[in-house]
Amino acid sequence: MLQESKSWRSIENKDEYEYPGFYEIEMMYHTPDYKAKPFAVKNRVHYMYDDIQLSRSSTQTQLHEVTIDGVITKLHIRRSACEGVKVCSGNECKSYTVSNRQRINRCHIHKNTTPLKQTGHCPVQFVYVRRAEEDGRRWIGVVNEHNHDKPVPHKISTKIQEDIQMSALANIRSTAKDLAKGLGIGYVPSEKSIAAVNIDRIRRERRLGIGSILHQGGKSNANALATIVDFPNIRNKAERSQDMEDKSFSMKVNELMGNYQMEGAEYIFTSTY
């Protein structure tokens, strides 16, 4: 499929690379420049592979020489196997299919009464290709056919992750609920990626965005967090209302800021995530 450009199909929407094997399986999906796509992620050159919504086994990447339209081209070809899906184990239930990563059965008929079950081995191999000499081109496709239905999305698209994190970093006063409504983003995340309906996923991206300050080091980053103060009553209340992961994040903030306090600034350290 790689040898002739007539066997390629242009990537027009993100479903085509998030769900490889559920569209034209006889063709390789291709883009001449991954950076030019409206759903491109600035800091992740392999976002098309990262965004695959199906569970994958370990990855193997090999260098190959492939003749494309008569020209010998060196390509990095990454392969990984589809690990199948989980389905509702309720009697004759065929309407609920999710990623292998999901643990809780949220089927509207059988939730809280029956567990999820794995469908087992899937014969599909995902194939992701880029040139050894980077030129922006990407190909994605599959070998074989899926033996299961298309699962519901289980992770937020990387472009939306990036937008949430950047908005949280630009305004650390914004809560997860604010971000879920699109504050500072320009759109409502759940309208672009259904997985963003889960507020816990928004909280996670918010923490990652704000947490990026902590890992950069330097005085300028302390200034970026200058309005976060060492105020025990507020800090303790926040930590009691957060889970252990949130508490660890709070401790990192406090370690960085110490007793720093800015006169006249609002106390913005809040438990309202």
PDB file of C-alpha atoms in Angstrom:
ATOM      1  CA  MET A   1       0.000   0.000   0.000  1.00  0.00           C
ATOM      2  CA  LEU A   2       2.941   2.345   0.562  1.00  0.00           C
ATOM      3  CA  GLN A   3       4.574   1.801  -2.810  1.00  0.00           C
ATOM      4  CA  GLU A   4       2.049   3.777  -4.864  1.00  0.00           C
ATOM      5  CA  SER A   5       0.504   7.100  -3.935  1.00  0.00           C
ATOM      6  CA  LYS A   6      -2.747   6.083  -5.647  1.00  0.00           C
ATOM      7  CA  SER A   7      -3.247   3.681  -2.711  1.00  0.00           C
ATOM      8  CA  TRP A   8      -3.176   6.571  -0.212  1.00  0.00           C
ATOM      9  CA  ARG A   9      -6.154   8.444   1.119  1.00  0.00           C
ATOM     10  CA  SER A  10      -5.838  11.971   2.492  1.00  0.00           C
ATOM     11  CA  ILE A  11      -6.500  12.356   6.224  1.00  0.00           C
ATOM     12  CA  GLU A  12      -9.482  14.698   6.486  1.00  0.00           C
ATOM     13  CA  ASN A  13     -10.691  14.171  10.053  1.00  0.00           C
ATOM     14  CA  LYS A  14      -9.193  12.854  13.255  1.00  0.00           C
ATOM     15  CA  ASP A  15     -11.420   9.752  13.415  1.00  0.00           C
ATOM     16  CA  GLU A  16      -9.418   8.371  10.502  1.00  0.00           C
ATOM     17  CA  TYR A  17      -6.266   8.106  12.606  1.00  0.00           C
ATOM     18  CA  GLU A  18      -7.916   7.699  16.023  1.00  0.00           C
ATOM     19  CA  TYR A  19      -9.719   4.565  14.777  1.00  0.00           C
ATOM     20  CA  PRO A  20      -7.496   2.930  12.133  1.00  0.00           C
ATOM     21  CA  GLY A  21      -9.140  -0.134  10.641  1.00  0.00           C
ATOM     22  CA  PHE A  22     -12.703   1.138  10.880  1.00  0.00           C
ATOM     23  CA  TYR A  23     -12.632   3.023   7.580  1.00  0.00           C
ATOM     24  CA  GLU A  24     -10.857   2.188   4.296  1.00  0.00           C
ATOM     25  CA  ILE A  25      -8.689  -0.732   5.400  1.00  0.00           C
ATOM     26  CA  GLU A  26      -7.259  -1.311   1.913  1.00  0.00           C
ATOM     27  CA  MET A  27      -5.639   2.137   1.878  1.00  0.00           C
ATOM     28  CA  MET A  28      -2.994   4.006   3.850  1.00  0.00           C
ATOM     29  CA  TYR A  29      -4.187   7.302   5.281  1.00  0.00           C
ATOM     30  CA  HIS A  30      -1.667  10.028   4.490  1.00  0.00           C
ATOM     31  CA  THR A  31      -0.859  13.675   5.104  1.00  0.00           C
ATOM     32  CA  PRO A  32       1.974  15.585   3.382  1.00  0.00           C
ATOM     33  CA  ASP A  33       2.510  17.731   6.491  1.00  0.00           C
ATOM     34  CA  TYR A  34       1.212  16.718   9.915  1.00  0.00           C
ATOM     35  CA  LYS A  35       1.870  20.259  11.229  1.00  0.00           C
ATOM     36  CA  ALA A  36      -0.580  21.810   8.755  1.00  0.00           C
ATOM     37  CA  LYS A  37      -3.622  19.945  10.060  1.00  0.00           C
ATOM     38  CA  PRO A  38      -6.163  21.935  12.129  1.00  0.00           C
ATOM     39  CA  PHE A  39      -5.907  19.251  14.819  1.00  0.00           C
ATOM     40  CA  ALA A  40      -2.082  19.330  14.908  1.00  0.00           C
ATOM     41  CA  VAL A  41      -0.360  19.445  18.302  1.00  0.00           C
ATOM     42  CA  LYS A  42       2.570  21.847  18.581  1.00  0.00           C
ATOM     43  CA  ASN A  43       4.804  19.794  20.849  1.00  0.00           C
ATOM     44  CA  ARG A  44       3.963  16.215  19.835  1.00  0.00           C
ATOM     45  CA  VAL A  45       5.265  15.113  16.458  1.00  0.00           C
ATOM     46  CA  HIS A  46       3.583  11.699  16.748  1.00  0.00           C
ATOM     47  CA  TYR A  47       0.156  12.857  17.910  1.00  0.00           C
ATOM     48  CA  MET A  48      -1.546  10.789  15.210  1.00  0.00           C
ATOM     49  CA  TYR A  49      -0.182   7.610  16.734  1.00  0.00           C
ATOM     50  CA  ASP A  50      -0.673   8.780  20.324  1.00  0.00           C
ATOM     51  CA  ASP A  51      -4.355   9.499  19.621  1.00  0.00           C
ATOM     52  CA  ILE A  52      -5.276   5.944  18.590  1.00  0.00           C
ATOM     53  CA  GLN A  53      -8.308   5.116  20.725  1.00  0.00           C
ATOM     54  CA  LEU A  54      -7.742   1.355  20.792  1.00  0.00           C
ATOM     55  CA  SER A  55      -5.561  -0.532  23.240  1.00  0.00           C
ATOM     56  CA  ARG A  56      -2.176  -1.460  21.784  1.00  0.00           C
ATOM     57  CA  SER A  57       0.560  -3.897  22.644  1.00  0.00           C
ATOM     58  CA  SER A  58       4.229  -2.922  22.844  1.00  0.00           C
ATOM     59  CA  THR A  59       5.585  -1.070  19.833  1.00  0.00           C
ATOM     60  CA  GLN A  60       8.303  -2.045  17.381  1.00  0.00           C
ATOM     61  CA  THR A  61       9.907   0.565  15.109  1.00  0.00           C
ATOM     62  CA  GLN A  62      12.213  -0.440  12.269  1.00  0.00           C
ATOM     63  CA  LEU A  63      14.014   1.375   9.459  1.00  0.00           C
ATOM     64  CA  HIS A  64      13.043   0.187   5.969  1.00  0.00           C
ATOM     65  CA  GLU A  65      13.864   1.186   2.420  1.00  0.00           C
ATOM     66  CA  VAL A  66      10.656   1.334   0.396  1.00  0.00           C
ATOM     67  CA  THR A  67      10.251   2.261  -3.259  1.00  0.00           C
ATOM     68  CA  ILE A  68       7.518   4.918  -3.420  1.00  0.00           C
ATOM     69  CA  ASP A  69       6.398   5.855  -6.938  1.00  0.00           C
ATOM     70  CA  GLY A  70       9.755   4.617  -8.237  1.00  0.00           C
ATOM     71  CA  VAL A  71      11.895   6.456  -5.656  1.00  0.00           C
ATOM     72  CA  ILE A  72      13.757   4.558  -2.917  1.00  0.00           C
ATOM     73  CA  THR A  73      12.787   6.150   0.405  1.00  0.00           C
ATOM     74  CA  LYS A  74      13.982   5.395   3.935  1.00  0.00           C
ATOM     75  CA  LEU A  75      11.080   5.089   6.334  1.00  0.00           C
ATOM     76  CA  HIS A  76      10.611   4.479  10.040  1.00  0.00           C
ATOM     77  CA  ILE A  77       7.761   1.971  10.298  1.00  0.00           C
ATOM     78  CA  ARG A  78       6.139   1.478  13.701  1.00  0.00           C
ATOM     79  CA  ARG A  79       3.922  -1.536  14.317  1.00  0.00           C
ATOM     80  CA  SER A  80       1.778  -2.582  17.263  1.00  0.00           C
ATOM     81  CA  ALA A  81      -1.018  -5.096  17.747  1.00  0.00           C
ATOM     82  CA  CYS A  82      -4.600  -4.250  18.646  1.00  0.00           C
ATOM     83  CA  GLU A  83      -5.406  -5.833  21.999  1.00  0.00           C
ATOM     84  CA  GLY A  84      -9.137  -5.977  21.376  1.00  0.00           C
ATOM     85  CA  VAL A  85     -11.865  -4.367  23.475  1.00  0.00           C
ATOM     86  CA  LYS A  86     -14.148  -4.972  26.417  1.00  0.00           C
ATOM     87  CA  VAL A  87     -17.902  -5.412  26.164  1.00  0.00           C
ATOM     88  CA  CYS A  88     -20.779  -5.571  28.599  1.00  0.00           C
ATOM     89  CA  SER A  89     -21.251  -9.154  29.794  1.00  0.00           C
ATOM     90  CA  GLY A  90     -24.988  -8.662  30.301  1.00  0.00           C
ATOM     91  CA  ASN A  91     -27.323 -11.166  28.671  1.00  0.00           C
ATOM     92  CA  GLU A  92     -27.397 -10.571  24.883  1.00  0.00           C
ATOM     93  CA  CYS A  93     -25.980  -7.075  25.324  1.00  0.00           C
ATOM     94  CA  LYS A  94     -24.142  -5.928  22.202  1.00  0.00           C
ATOM     95  CA  SER A  95     -24.488  -2.178  22.491  1.00  0.00           C
ATOM     96  CA  TYR A  96     -21.597  -1.310  24.820  1.00  0.00           C
ATOM     97  CA  THR A  97     -17.991  -1.563  23.598  1.00  0.00           C
ATOM     98  CA  VAL A  98     -15.078   0.149  25.341  1.00  0.00           C
ATOM     99  CA  SER A  99     -11.289   0.165  25.499  1.00  0.00           C
ATOM    100  CA  ASN A 100      -9.427  -2.549  27.388  1.00  0.00           C
ATOM    101  CA  ARG A 101      -8.261   0.176  29.754  1.00  0.00           C
ATOM    102  CA  GLN A 102     -11.758   0.699  31.163  1.00  0.00           C
ATOM    103  CA  ARG A 103     -12.618  -1.145  34.370  1.00  0.00           C
ATOM    104  CA  ILE A 104     -16.161  -0.052  35.226  1.00  0.00           C
ATOM    105  CA  ASN A 105     -19.214  -1.167  33.274  1.00  0.00           C
ATOM    106  CA  ARG A 106     -21.262   1.953  32.494  1.00  0.00           C
ATOM    107  CA  CYS A 107     -23.750   0.253  30.178  1.00  0.00           C
ATOM    108  CA  HIS A 108     -27.087   2.031  30.657  1.00  0.00           C
ATOM    109  CA  ILE A 109     -28.853  -1.338  31.041  1.00  0.00           C
ATOM    110  CA  HIS A 110     -26.430  -3.447  33.074  1.00  0.00           C
ATOM    111  CA  LYS A 111     -24.236  -0.945  34.948  1.00  0.00           C
ATOM    112  CA  ASN A 112     -23.448  -1.949  38.542  1.00  0.00           C
ATOM    113  CA  THR A 113     -24.875  -5.434  37.945  1.00  0.00           C
ATOM    114  CA  THR A 114     -22.536  -7.178  35.504  1.00  0.00           C
ATOM    115  CA  PRO A 115     -18.804  -6.784  34.789  1.00  0.00           C
ATOM    116  CA  LEU A 116     -17.044  -6.030  31.543  1.00  0.00           C
ATOM    117  CA  LYS A 117     -15.425  -8.878  29.647  1.00  0.00           C
ATOM    118  CA  GLN A 118     -12.559  -8.886  27.163  1.00  0.00           C
ATOM    119  CA  THR A 119     -13.192  -9.995  23.597  1.00  0.00           C
ATOM    120  CA  GLY A 120      -9.739 -11.534  23.323  1.00  0.00           C
ATOM    121  CA  HIS A 121      -7.149 -11.432  20.561  1.00  0.00           C
ATOM    122  CA  CYS A 122      -7.664  -9.090  17.600  1.00  0.00           C
ATOM    123  CA  PRO A 123      -5.697  -9.846  14.383  1.00  0.00           C
ATOM    124  CA  VAL A 124      -5.118  -6.175  13.488  1.00  0.00           C
ATOM    125  CA  GLN A 125      -1.640  -4.649  13.363  1.00  0.00           C
ATOM    126  CA  PHE A 126      -1.481  -0.849  13.444  1.00  0.00           C
ATOM    127  CA  VAL A 127       1.090   0.637  11.059  1.00  0.00           C
ATOM    128  CA  TYR A 128       2.441   4.170  11.508  1.00  0.00           C
ATOM    129  CA  VAL A 129       5.041   5.514   9.070  1.00  0.00           C
ATOM    130  CA  ARG A 130       7.262   8.581   8.736  1.00  0.00           C
ATOM    131  CA  ARG A 131      10.315   9.419   6.644  1.00  0.00           C
ATOM    132  CA  ALA A 132      13.748   8.881   8.174  1.00  0.00           C
ATOM    133  CA  GLU A 133      14.623  12.371   6.928  1.00  0.00           C
ATOM    134  CA  GLU A 134      11.798  14.311   8.554  1.00  0.00           C
ATOM    135  CA  ASP A 135       9.673  16.176   6.032  1.00  0.00           C
ATOM    136  CA  GLY A 136       6.303  16.243   7.791  1.00  0.00           C
ATOM    137  CA  ARG A 137       4.770  13.313   5.945  1.00  0.00           C
ATOM    138  CA  ARG A 138       2.815  10.704   7.876  1.00  0.00           C
ATOM    139  CA  TRP A 139       1.010   7.492   6.959  1.00  0.00           C
ATOM    140  CA  ILE A 140      -1.252   5.381   9.148  1.00  0.00           C
ATOM    141  CA  GLY A 141      -3.136   2.176   8.396  1.00  0.00           C
ATOM    142  CA  VAL A 142      -3.729  -1.420   9.419  1.00  0.00           C
ATOM    143  CA  VAL A 143      -2.995  -4.986   8.419  1.00  0.00           C
ATOM    144  CA  ASN A 144      -6.013  -7.360   8.675  1.00  0.00           C
ATOM    145  CA  GLU A 145      -9.490  -6.518   9.975  1.00  0.00           C
ATOM    146  CA  HIS A 146     -10.851  -5.936  13.473  1.00  0.00           C
ATOM    147  CA  ASN A 147     -12.973  -8.738  14.933  1.00  0.00           C
ATOM    148  CA  HIS A 148     -14.882  -6.381  17.229  1.00  0.00           C
ATOM    149  CA  ASP A 149     -16.982  -3.230  17.138  1.00  0.00           C
ATOM    150  CA  LYS A 150     -15.612   0.299  17.352  1.00  0.00           C
ATOM    151  CA  PRO A 151     -15.185   1.294  21.029  1.00  0.00           C
ATOM    152  CA  VAL A 152     -16.263   4.619  22.494  1.00  0.00           C
ATOM    153  CA  PRO A 153     -13.408   7.153  22.960  1.00  0.00           C
ATOM    154  CA  HIS A 154     -11.548   6.691  26.242  1.00  0.00           C
ATOM    155  CA  LYS A 155      -8.994   9.513  26.093  1.00  0.00           C
ATOM    156  CA  ILE A 156      -9.052  13.183  25.167  1.00  0.00           C
ATOM    157  CA  SER A 157      -7.420  14.026  21.838  1.00  0.00           C
ATOM    158  CA  THR A 158      -3.896  15.400  22.296  1.00  0.00           C
ATOM    159  CA  LYS A 159      -4.768  18.721  20.603  1.00  0.00           C
ATOM    160  CA  ILE A 160      -7.534  19.284  23.160  1.00  0.00           C
ATOM    161  CA  GLN A 161      -5.239  18.172  25.987  1.00  0.00           C
ATOM    162  CA  GLU A 162      -2.757  20.822  24.857  1.00  0.00           C
ATOM    163  CA  ASP A 163      -5.426  23.541  24.643  1.00  0.00           C
ATOM    164  CA  ILE A 164      -6.727  22.737  28.148  1.00  0.00           C
ATOM    165  CA  GLN A 165      -3.212  22.771  29.600  1.00  0.00           C
ATOM    166  CA  MET A 166      -2.292  26.051  27.901  1.00  0.00           C
ATOM    167  CA  SER A 167      -5.497  27.700  29.111  1.00  0.00           C
ATOM    168  CA  ALA A 168      -4.907  26.466  32.670  1.00  0.00           C
ATOM    169  CA  LEU A 169      -1.339  27.761  32.545  1.00  0.00           C
ATOM    170  CA  ALA A 170      -2.434  31.153  31.213  1.00  0.00           C
ATOM    171  CA  ASN A 171      -5.008  31.556  33.986  1.00  0.00           C
ATOM    172  CA  ILE A 172      -4.267  29.415  37.034  1.00  0.00           C
ATOM    173  CA  ARG A 173      -7.400  30.767  38.717  1.00  0.00           C
ATOM    174  CA  SER A 174      -9.565  28.803  36.283  1.00  0.00           C
ATOM    175  CA  THR A 175     -11.092  25.618  37.695  1.00  0.00           C
ATOM    176  CA  ALA A 176     -11.726  22.324  35.926  1.00  0.00           C
ATOM    177  CA  LYS A 177     -15.380  23.324  35.639  1.00  0.00           C
ATOM    178  CA  ASP A 178     -14.361  26.598  33.967  1.00  0.00           C
ATOM    179  CA  LEU A 179     -12.165  24.725  31.515  1.00  0.00           C
ATOM    180  CA  ALA A 180     -14.908  22.179  30.806  1.00  0.00           C
ATOM    181  CA  LYS A 181     -17.100  25.112  29.743  1.00  0.00           C
ATOM    182  CA  GLY A 182     -14.371  26.329  27.375  1.00  0.00           C
ATOM    183  CA  LEU A 183     -13.125  29.301  29.426  1.00  0.00           C
ATOM    184  CA  GLY A 184      -9.967  30.614  27.754  1.00  0.00           C
ATOM    185  CA  ILE A 185     -10.020  27.787  25.202  1.00  0.00           C
ATOM    186  CA  GLY A 186     -12.438  29.127  22.610  1.00  0.00           C
ATOM    187  CA  TYR A 187     -14.601  26.023  22.415  1.00  0.00           C
ATOM    188  CA  VAL A 188     -16.196  23.449  24.720  1.00  0.00           C
ATOM    189  CA  PRO A 189     -13.780  20.460  24.951  1.00  0.00           C
ATOM    190  CA  SER A 190     -16.551  17.840  25.106  1.00  0.00           C
ATOM    191  CA  GLU A 191     -17.923  19.100  21.776  1.00  0.00           C
ATOM    192  CA  LYS A 192     -14.603  18.225  20.123  1.00  0.00           C
ATOM    193  CA  SER A 193     -13.775  15.058  22.088  1.00  0.00           C
ATOM    194  CA  ILE A 194     -16.516  13.134  23.873  1.00  0.00           C
ATOM    195  CA  ALA A 195     -13.989  11.775  26.395  1.00  0.00           C
ATOM    196  CA  ALA A 196     -13.751  15.319  27.807  1.00  0.00           C
ATOM    197  CA  VAL A 197     -17.244  14.893  29.289  1.00  0.00           C
ATOM    198  CA  ASN A 198     -15.466  13.202  32.204  1.00  0.00           C
ATOM    199  CA  ILE A 199     -14.492  16.079  34.530  1.00  0.00           C
ATOM    200  CA  ASP A 200     -11.701  13.982  36.077  1.00  0.00           C
ATOM    201  CA  ARG A 201      -9.911  14.013  32.730  1.00  0.00           C
ATOM    202  CA  ILE A 202     -10.183  17.807  32.634  1.00  0.00           C
ATOM    203  CA  ARG A 203      -8.740  17.955  36.171  1.00  0.00           C
ATOM    204  CA  ARG A 204      -5.817  15.816  35.085  1.00  0.00           C
ATOM    205  CA  GLU A 205      -4.970  18.078  32.132  1.00  0.00           C
ATOM    206  CA  ARG A 206      -5.302  21.148  34.362  1.00  0.00           C
ATOM    207  CA  ARG A 207      -2.838  19.685  36.856  1.00  0.00           C
ATOM    208  CA  LEU A 208      -0.412  18.812  34.076  1.00  0.00           C
ATOM    209  CA  GLY A 209      -0.638  22.331  32.655  1.00  0.00           C
ATOM    210  CA  ILE A 210      -0.046  24.108  35.951  1.00  0.00           C
ATOM    211  CA  GLY A 211       2.429  21.464  37.074  1.00  0.00           C
ATOM    212  CA  SER A 212       4.646  22.233  34.075  1.00  0.00           C
ATOM    213  CA  ILE A 213       5.687  25.417  35.909  1.00  0.00           C
ATOM    214  CA  LEU A 214       7.012  23.395  38.821  1.00  0.00           C
ATOM    215  CA  HIS A 215       9.291  21.289  36.662  1.00  0.00           C
ATOM    216  CA  GLN A 216      10.903  24.185  34.789  1.00  0.00           C
ATOM    217  CA  GLY A 217      12.698  25.685  37.800  1.00  0.00           C
ATOM    218  CA  GLY A 218      14.041  29.191  38.156  1.00  0.00           C
ATOM    219  CA  LYS A 219      12.957  32.420  39.804  1.00  0.00           C
ATOM    220  CA  SER A 220      10.753  33.474  36.892  1.00  0.00           C
ATOM    221  CA  ASN A 221       8.550  30.459  37.488  1.00  0.00           C
ATOM    222  CA  ALA A 222       8.163  31.370  41.136  1.00  0.00           C
ATOM    223  CA  ASN A 223       6.930  34.755  39.948  1.00  0.00           C
ATOM    224  CA  ALA A 224       4.378  32.985  37.756  1.00  0.00           C
ATOM    225  CA  LEU A 225       2.998  31.410  40.914  1.00  0.00           C
ATOM    226  CA  ALA A 226       3.403  34.513  43.035  1.00  0.00           C
ATOM    227  CA  THR A 227      -0.257  34.710  43.958  1.00  0.00           C
ATOM    228  CA  ILE A 228      -0.248  31.249  45.515  1.00  0.00           C
ATOM    229  CA  VAL A 229       0.472  31.844  49.193  1.00  0.00           C
ATOM    230  CA  ASP A 230       1.371  29.792  52.221  1.00  0.00           C
ATOM    231  CA  PHE A 231      -1.942  30.164  54.019  1.00  0.00           C
ATOM    232  CA  PRO A 232      -2.447  27.097  56.288  1.00  0.00           C
ATOM    233  CA  ASN A 233      -6.224  27.247  56.685  1.00  0.00           C
ATOM    234  CA  ILE A 234      -6.840  27.385  52.945  1.00  0.00           C
ATOM    235  CA  ARG A 235      -4.130  24.846  52.185  1.00  0.00           C
ATOM    236  CA  ASN A 236      -5.380  22.311  54.721  1.00  0.00           C
ATOM    237  CA  LYS A 237      -8.967  22.647  53.558  1.00  0.00           C
ATOM    238  CA  ALA A 238      -7.882  22.086  49.976  1.00  0.00           C
ATOM    239  CA  GLU A 239      -5.796  19.050  50.798  1.00  0.00           C
ATOM    240  CA  ARG A 240      -8.586  17.405  52.795  1.00  0.00           C
ATOM    241  CA  SER A 241     -10.937  17.675  49.821  1.00  0.00           C
ATOM    242  CA  GLN A 242      -8.500  16.281  47.269  1.00  0.00           C
ATOM    243  CA  ASP A 243      -7.453  12.741  46.535  1.00  0.00           C
ATOM    244  CA  MET A 244      -3.877  11.614  47.154  1.00  0.00           C
ATOM    245  CA  GLU A 245      -2.737  12.606  43.695  1.00  0.00           C
ATOM    246  CA  ASP A 246      -4.056  16.133  44.165  1.00  0.00           C
ATOM    247  CA  LYS A 247      -2.482  16.285  47.608  1.00  0.00           C
ATOM    248  CA  SER A 248       0.931  15.441  46.167  1.00  0.00           C
ATOM    249  CA  PHE A 249       0.505  18.249  43.664  1.00  0.00           C
ATOM    250  CA  SER A 250      -0.441  20.689  46.443  1.00  0.00           C
ATOM    251  CA  MET A 251       2.682  19.742  48.376  1.00  0.00           C
ATOM    252  CA  LYS A 252       4.839  20.452  45.315  1.00  0.00           C
ATOM    253  CA  VAL A 253       3.310  23.913  45.022  1.00  0.00           C
ATOM    254  CA  ASN A 254       3.922  24.631  48.699  1.00  0.00           C
ATOM    255  CA  GLU A 255       7.521  23.384  48.536  1.00  0.00           C
ATOM    256  CA  LEU A 256       8.214  25.690  45.619  1.00  0.00           C
ATOM    257  CA  MET A 257       6.571  28.756  47.126  1.00  0.00           C
ATOM    258  CA  GLY A 258       7.616  28.389  50.763  1.00  0.00           C
ATOM    259  CA  ASN A 259       6.326  31.359  52.757  1.00  0.00           C
ATOM    260  CA  TYR A 260       6.109  33.639  49.744  1.00  0.00           C
ATOM    261  CA  GLN A 261       3.222  36.078  49.951  1.00  0.00           C
ATOM    262  CA  MET A 262       2.319  38.991  47.725  1.00  0.00           C
ATOM    263  CA  GLU A 263       0.683  41.925  49.450  1.00  0.00           C
ATOM    264  CA  GLY A 264      -2.697  42.846  47.996  1.00  0.00           C
ATOM    265  CA  ALA A 265      -2.968  39.685  45.884  1.00  0.00           C
ATOM    266  CA  GLU A 266      -5.973  37.414  46.050  1.00  0.00           C
ATOM    267  CA  TYR A 267      -5.598  34.048  47.705  1.00  0.00           C
ATOM    268  CA  ILE A 268      -6.224  31.749  44.762  1.00  0.00           C
ATOM    269  CA  PHE A 269      -5.189  28.393  46.166  1.00  0.00           C
ATOM    270  CA  THR A 270      -8.529  26.636  46.028  1.00  0.00           C
ATOM    271  CA  SER A 271      -9.990  23.182  46.263  1.00  0.00           C
ATOM    272  CA  THR A 272     -12.458  23.918  43.486  1.00  0.00           C
ATOM    273  CA  TYR A 273     -10.886  21.861  40.732  1.00  0.00           C
TER     274      TYR A 273
END
